[in-house]
CSV table of C-alpha atoms in Angstrom, one decimal:
chain,number,residue,atom,x,y,z
A,1,MET,CA,116.0,120.5,38.2
A,2,SER,CA,118.3,117.8,36.2
A,3,VAL,CA,120.9,116.1,37.4
A,4,PHE,CA,123.5,117.6,35.5
A,5,GLU,CA,122.1,121.5,36.8
A,6,GLN,CA,122.9,120.0,40.5
A,7,LEU,CA,126.2,118.6,39.7
A,8,SER,CA,127.1,121.9,38.2
A,9,HIS,CA,125.5,124.1,41.4
A,10,ARG,CA,127.5,122.2,43.9
A,11,GLN,CA,130.9,122.4,41.8
A,12,CYS,CA,130.2,126.5,41.9
A,13,GLU,CA,129.3,126.7,45.1
A,14,CYS,CA,132.4,127.6,46.5
A,15,SER,CA,133.2,130.6,44.3
A,16,ASN,CA,129.6,132.3,45.0
A,17,GLY,CA,129.3,134.8,48.1
A,18,VAL,CA,126.1,132.9,49.3
A,19,ILE,CA,125.4,129.6,49.5
A,20,GLU,CA,121.7,128.6,49.9
A,21,ARG,CA,121.1,125.2,51.5
A,22,THR,CA,117.8,123.4,51.6
A,23,SER,CA,117.2,121.8,55.1
A,24,HIS,CA,115.3,118.6,55.5
A,25,ARG,CA,111.6,120.3,56.3
A,26,GLY,CA,111.9,122.0,53.0
A,27,ARG,CA,113.3,125.4,54.5
A,28,SER,CA,116.2,127.2,52.8
A,29,LYS,CA,118.9,129.0,54.8
A,30,SER,CA,121.6,131.3,53.6
A,31,VAL,CA,125.1,130.9,54.7
A,32,PRO,CA,127.7,133.6,54.2
A,33,SER,CA,131.0,132.4,52.3
A,34,ASP,CA,134.8,133.7,53.3
A,35,ARG,CA,135.1,134.5,49.7
A,36,ASN,CA,133.4,137.2,47.5
A,37,THR,CA,135.0,136.9,44.4
A,38,PHE,CA,132.5,136.6,41.7
A,39,GLY,CA,129.6,139.2,43.8
A,40,SER,CA,126.7,137.7,45.8
A,41,SER,CA,124.3,135.1,44.4
A,42,SER,CA,122.4,132.3,45.7
A,43,VAL,CA,122.5,128.7,44.6
A,44,SER,CA,120.0,126.0,45.6
A,45,VAL,CA,121.5,123.1,46.9
A,46,PRO,CA,120.1,119.8,47.4
A,47,PRO,CA,119.2,118.9,50.9
A,48,LEU,CA,122.3,116.8,52.5
A,49,ASP,CA,121.9,114.2,55.3
A,50,PRO,CA,123.8,115.4,58.1
A,51,ASP,CA,124.4,111.5,59.3
A,52,ASP,CA,125.6,110.3,55.8
A,53,GLY,CA,129.7,110.5,57.3
A,54,ARG,CA,130.4,113.2,54.2
A,55,GLU,CA,132.3,116.3,54.6
A,56,THR,CA,129.9,119.4,54.2
A,57,PRO,CA,131.6,121.5,51.3
A,58,CYS,CA,133.5,124.4,52.1
A,59,ASP,CA,133.0,124.6,55.8
A,60,GLY,CA,136.0,123.1,56.8
A,61,ILE,CA,134.6,121.2,59.8
A,62,GLY,CA,135.1,117.7,58.7
A,63,PRO,CA,132.8,114.6,58.9
A,64,THR,CA,129.4,115.2,60.4
A,65,GLY,CA,127.9,111.5,60.3
A,66,ALA,CA,128.8,108.6,62.8
A,67,ALA,CA,132.2,108.1,61.2
A,68,GLY,CA,133.4,111.3,61.8
A,69,ARG,CA,132.2,111.2,65.4
A,70,HIS,CA,133.8,107.8,65.5
A,71,SER,CA,137.3,109.7,64.6
A,72,LEU,CA,137.1,112.2,67.3
A,73,GLU,CA,137.3,109.8,70.2
A,74,PRO,CA,140.9,109.9,71.8
A,75,PRO,CA,143.0,106.6,71.1
A,76,MET,CA,143.6,104.4,74.2
A,77,SER,CA,146.7,105.4,76.2
A,78,GLU,CA,149.8,103.3,76.2
A,79,SER,CA,150.1,103.7,79.6
A,80,HIS,CA,147.1,102.0,80.4
A,81,ALA,CA,148.1,98.8,78.1
A,82,HIS,CA,151.4,98.6,79.9
A,83,VAL,CA,149.9,98.5,83.1
A,84,ARG,CA,147.2,95.8,81.9
A,85,ARG,CA,150.6,93.9,80.7
A,86,LEU,CA,152.2,94.3,83.9
A,87,ALA,CA,149.4,93.2,86.0
A,88,ARG,CA,149.2,89.8,84.2
A,89,THR,CA,152.5,89.2,85.8
A,90,VAL,CA,151.5,90.0,89.6
A,91,PRO,CA,150.2,87.1,91.4
A,92,ARG,CA,146.3,87.1,91.9
A,93,SER,CA,146.7,85.6,95.4
A,94,PRO,CA,149.8,85.6,98.1
A,95,VAL,CA,149.3,81.8,98.5
A,96,LEU,CA,151.5,80.9,95.9
A,97,PRO,CA,154.7,83.0,96.4
A,98,VAL,CA,154.1,82.4,100.0
A,99,LEU,CA,154.4,78.0,99.6
A,100,ASP,CA,157.1,78.9,96.9
A,101,LEU,CA,159.4,80.5,99.7
A,102,VAL,CA,158.3,77.6,102.0
A,103,VAL,CA,159.8,75.1,99.5
A,104,ILE,CA,163.0,77.4,99.1
A,105,THR,CA,163.5,77.5,103.3
A,106,THR,CA,162.8,73.7,103.0
A,107,PHE,CA,165.7,73.4,100.4
A,108,ILE,CA,168.1,75.5,102.1
A,109,GLY,CA,167.3,74.0,105.6
A,110,TYR,CA,168.1,70.7,104.2
A,111,GLY,CA,171.4,71.9,103.1
A,112,LEU,CA,172.2,73.1,106.6
A,113,THR,CA,171.2,69.5,108.0
A,114,ARG,CA,173.6,67.8,105.4
A,115,HIS,CA,176.5,70.3,106.5
A,116,GLY,CA,175.6,69.5,110.5
A,117,LEU,CA,174.0,72.5,111.3
A,118,ASP,CA,170.2,72.1,113.0
A,119,PRO,CA,168.2,75.0,111.2
A,120,TRP,CA,165.6,74.8,114.2
A,121,ALA,CA,168.7,75.3,116.5
A,122,PHE,CA,170.0,78.2,114.9
A,123,PRO,CA,167.0,80.1,113.6
A,124,THR,CA,168.7,83.3,113.2
A,125,TYR,CA,171.3,82.0,110.6
A,126,THR,CA,168.7,80.0,109.3
A,127,VAL,CA,167.0,83.1,108.3
A,128,LYS,CA,170.0,84.8,106.9
A,129,ALA,CA,171.0,81.9,105.1
A,130,VAL,CA,167.1,81.8,103.0
A,131,THR,CA,166.7,85.7,103.1
A,132,PRO,CA,169.1,86.4,100.0
A,133,PHE,CA,167.5,83.9,98.0
A,134,ALA,CA,164.0,84.6,98.9
A,135,ILE,CA,164.5,88.2,97.8
A,136,GLY,CA,165.9,87.0,94.8
A,137,TRP,CA,162.9,84.8,93.6
A,138,LEU,CA,160.7,87.7,94.8
A,139,LEU,CA,162.1,90.0,92.1
A,140,VAL,CA,162.6,87.8,89.7
A,141,ALA,CA,160.0,85.3,89.3
A,142,PRO,CA,157.1,87.7,89.1
A,143,LEU,CA,159.1,89.9,86.1
A,144,LEU,CA,159.5,86.3,84.0
A,145,GLY,CA,156.0,85.5,84.3
A,146,ALA,CA,156.2,82.6,86.8
A,147,TYR,CA,152.8,83.4,88.2
A,148,SER,CA,151.1,84.6,84.9
A,149,GLU,CA,148.3,82.2,83.9
A,150,ARG,CA,150.0,81.2,80.6
A,151,THR,CA,152.8,79.5,82.8
A,152,LEU,CA,150.3,77.8,85.2
A,153,GLY,CA,148.3,76.4,82.5
A,154,SER,CA,151.2,74.7,80.7
A,155,PHE,CA,153.7,72.1,81.8
A,156,ALA,CA,156.3,73.2,79.1
A,157,TRP,CA,155.6,76.9,80.2
A,158,THR,CA,156.3,76.0,83.6
A,159,ALA,CA,159.4,74.3,83.2
A,160,VAL,CA,161.0,77.0,80.9
A,161,VAL,CA,159.9,79.8,82.9
A,162,VAL,CA,160.4,78.7,86.4
A,163,ALA,CA,164.0,77.0,85.5
A,164,GLY,CA,165.2,80.1,84.0
A,165,ALA,CA,163.7,82.4,86.9
A,166,TRP,CA,165.5,80.2,89.5
A,167,VAL,CA,168.9,80.3,87.9
A,168,VAL,CA,168.5,84.2,87.9
A,169,ALA,CA,167.1,84.1,91.7
A,170,SER,CA,170.2,82.2,92.7
A,171,LEU,CA,172.7,84.4,90.8
A,172,LEU,CA,171.0,87.3,92.6
A,173,GLY,CA,170.7,85.7,95.8
A,174,GLY,CA,174.5,84.5,95.5
A,175,ALA,CA,175.2,88.3,95.1
A,176,ILE,CA,173.3,89.5,98.0
A,177,ARG,CA,174.6,86.8,100.3
A,178,SER,CA,178.1,87.9,99.0
A,179,THR,CA,177.8,91.1,101.1
A,180,SER,CA,178.7,92.0,104.5
A,181,LEU,CA,174.9,91.9,105.6
A,182,PHE,CA,174.9,88.0,105.4
A,183,PRO,CA,177.2,85.0,106.6
A,184,GLY,CA,178.5,82.5,104.7
A,185,GLY,CA,179.6,84.2,101.0
A,186,ALA,CA,178.8,82.6,97.7
A,187,THR,CA,181.7,80.6,96.1
A,188,PRO,CA,181.3,79.1,92.7
A,189,ILE,CA,180.8,75.6,94.0
A,190,PHE,CA,178.2,77.1,96.4
A,191,LEU,CA,176.3,78.5,93.6
A,192,VAL,CA,176.4,75.1,91.3
A,193,VAL,CA,174.8,73.6,94.4
A,194,ILE,CA,172.1,76.2,94.9
A,195,VAL,CA,171.4,76.5,91.1
A,196,GLY,CA,171.1,72.6,90.6
A,197,PHE,CA,169.5,70.9,93.8
A,198,GLY,CA,167.5,74.0,94.2
A,199,LEU,CA,166.1,73.9,90.8
A,200,ALA,CA,164.9,70.2,91.9
A,201,PHE,CA,163.0,71.4,94.3
A,202,VAL,CA,161.6,74.7,93.0
A,203,LEU,CA,160.6,73.1,90.0
A,204,GLY,CA,159.1,69.7,91.0
A,205,TRP,CA,156.9,71.9,93.3
A,206,ARG,CA,155.7,74.2,90.6
A,207,LEU,CA,155.1,71.1,87.9
A,208,VAL,CA,152.9,69.7,90.8
A,209,VAL,CA,151.0,73.5,91.2
A,210,THR,CA,150.5,73.3,87.3
A,211,ALA,CA,149.3,69.9,87.3
A,212,ALA,CA,146.7,71.1,89.8
A,213,HIS,CA,145.7,74.2,88.2
A,214,ARG,CA,145.3,72.6,85.2
A,215,ARG,CA,142.9,69.8,86.8
A,216,TRP,CA,141.0,72.6,89.0
A,217,ARG,CA,140.6,74.7,86.1
A,218,GLY,CA,139.5,71.9,83.3
A,219,GLN,CA,136.9,70.2,86.0
A,220,PRO,CA,133.6,71.1,85.0
A,221,ARG,CA,131.1,72.4,87.4
A,222,SER,CA,128.4,69.9,88.5
A,223,PRO,CA,124.9,70.6,89.1
A,224,VAL,CA,123.8,71.6,92.5
A,225,GLY,CA,122.8,67.9,94.6
A,226,SER,CA,124.6,65.7,91.9
A,227,ARG,CA,127.9,63.8,92.5
A,228,ALA,CA,130.9,65.5,90.7
A,229,ASP,CA,133.1,62.7,88.7
């Protein structure tokens, strides 16, 4: 059969009552058609490769090859991607958040000492003074990415993220301290002191953490038995 005849047979296959397809083993298969306009006849169709990715004529099934099977795969859920992005902001270890709270406690304890109050002599008052700002830091710092790998690996990101996180955490802590649950209140001058001097403590500490993290990450592993540089 010539190429022209094959093309003619393919064009008229949808209008015939019966379509005859030739399989790979040379056997023919009669497939009934939903249309019976011009009577019943049979047309010999050249064998089709089931894996060529083309649509089978008049069957409405769609792609039968590898491309068709790939298109049936469900897309990735957006909620899963959101969970992965959120997981990047959560600290992998509780060690660094605990050390951050130690630094915040040290800063506030130093402020109490400057005002003539011994933190060790009044532990309950010290805890109540630290708690609002500890809550503010633990809520704000992870959301702004203070524990992300990008922040820990860059001095610039550490300065921007930690500074912003401490300012917001200080304002939030001041709002919590203004309630009846905690003593002292939060005047504007007090908040300015907390933001300014607290930033010197917290940011200075986190820059040291970033330097240690970069040194640890960039240090090559030495073979067993050899002396590390």
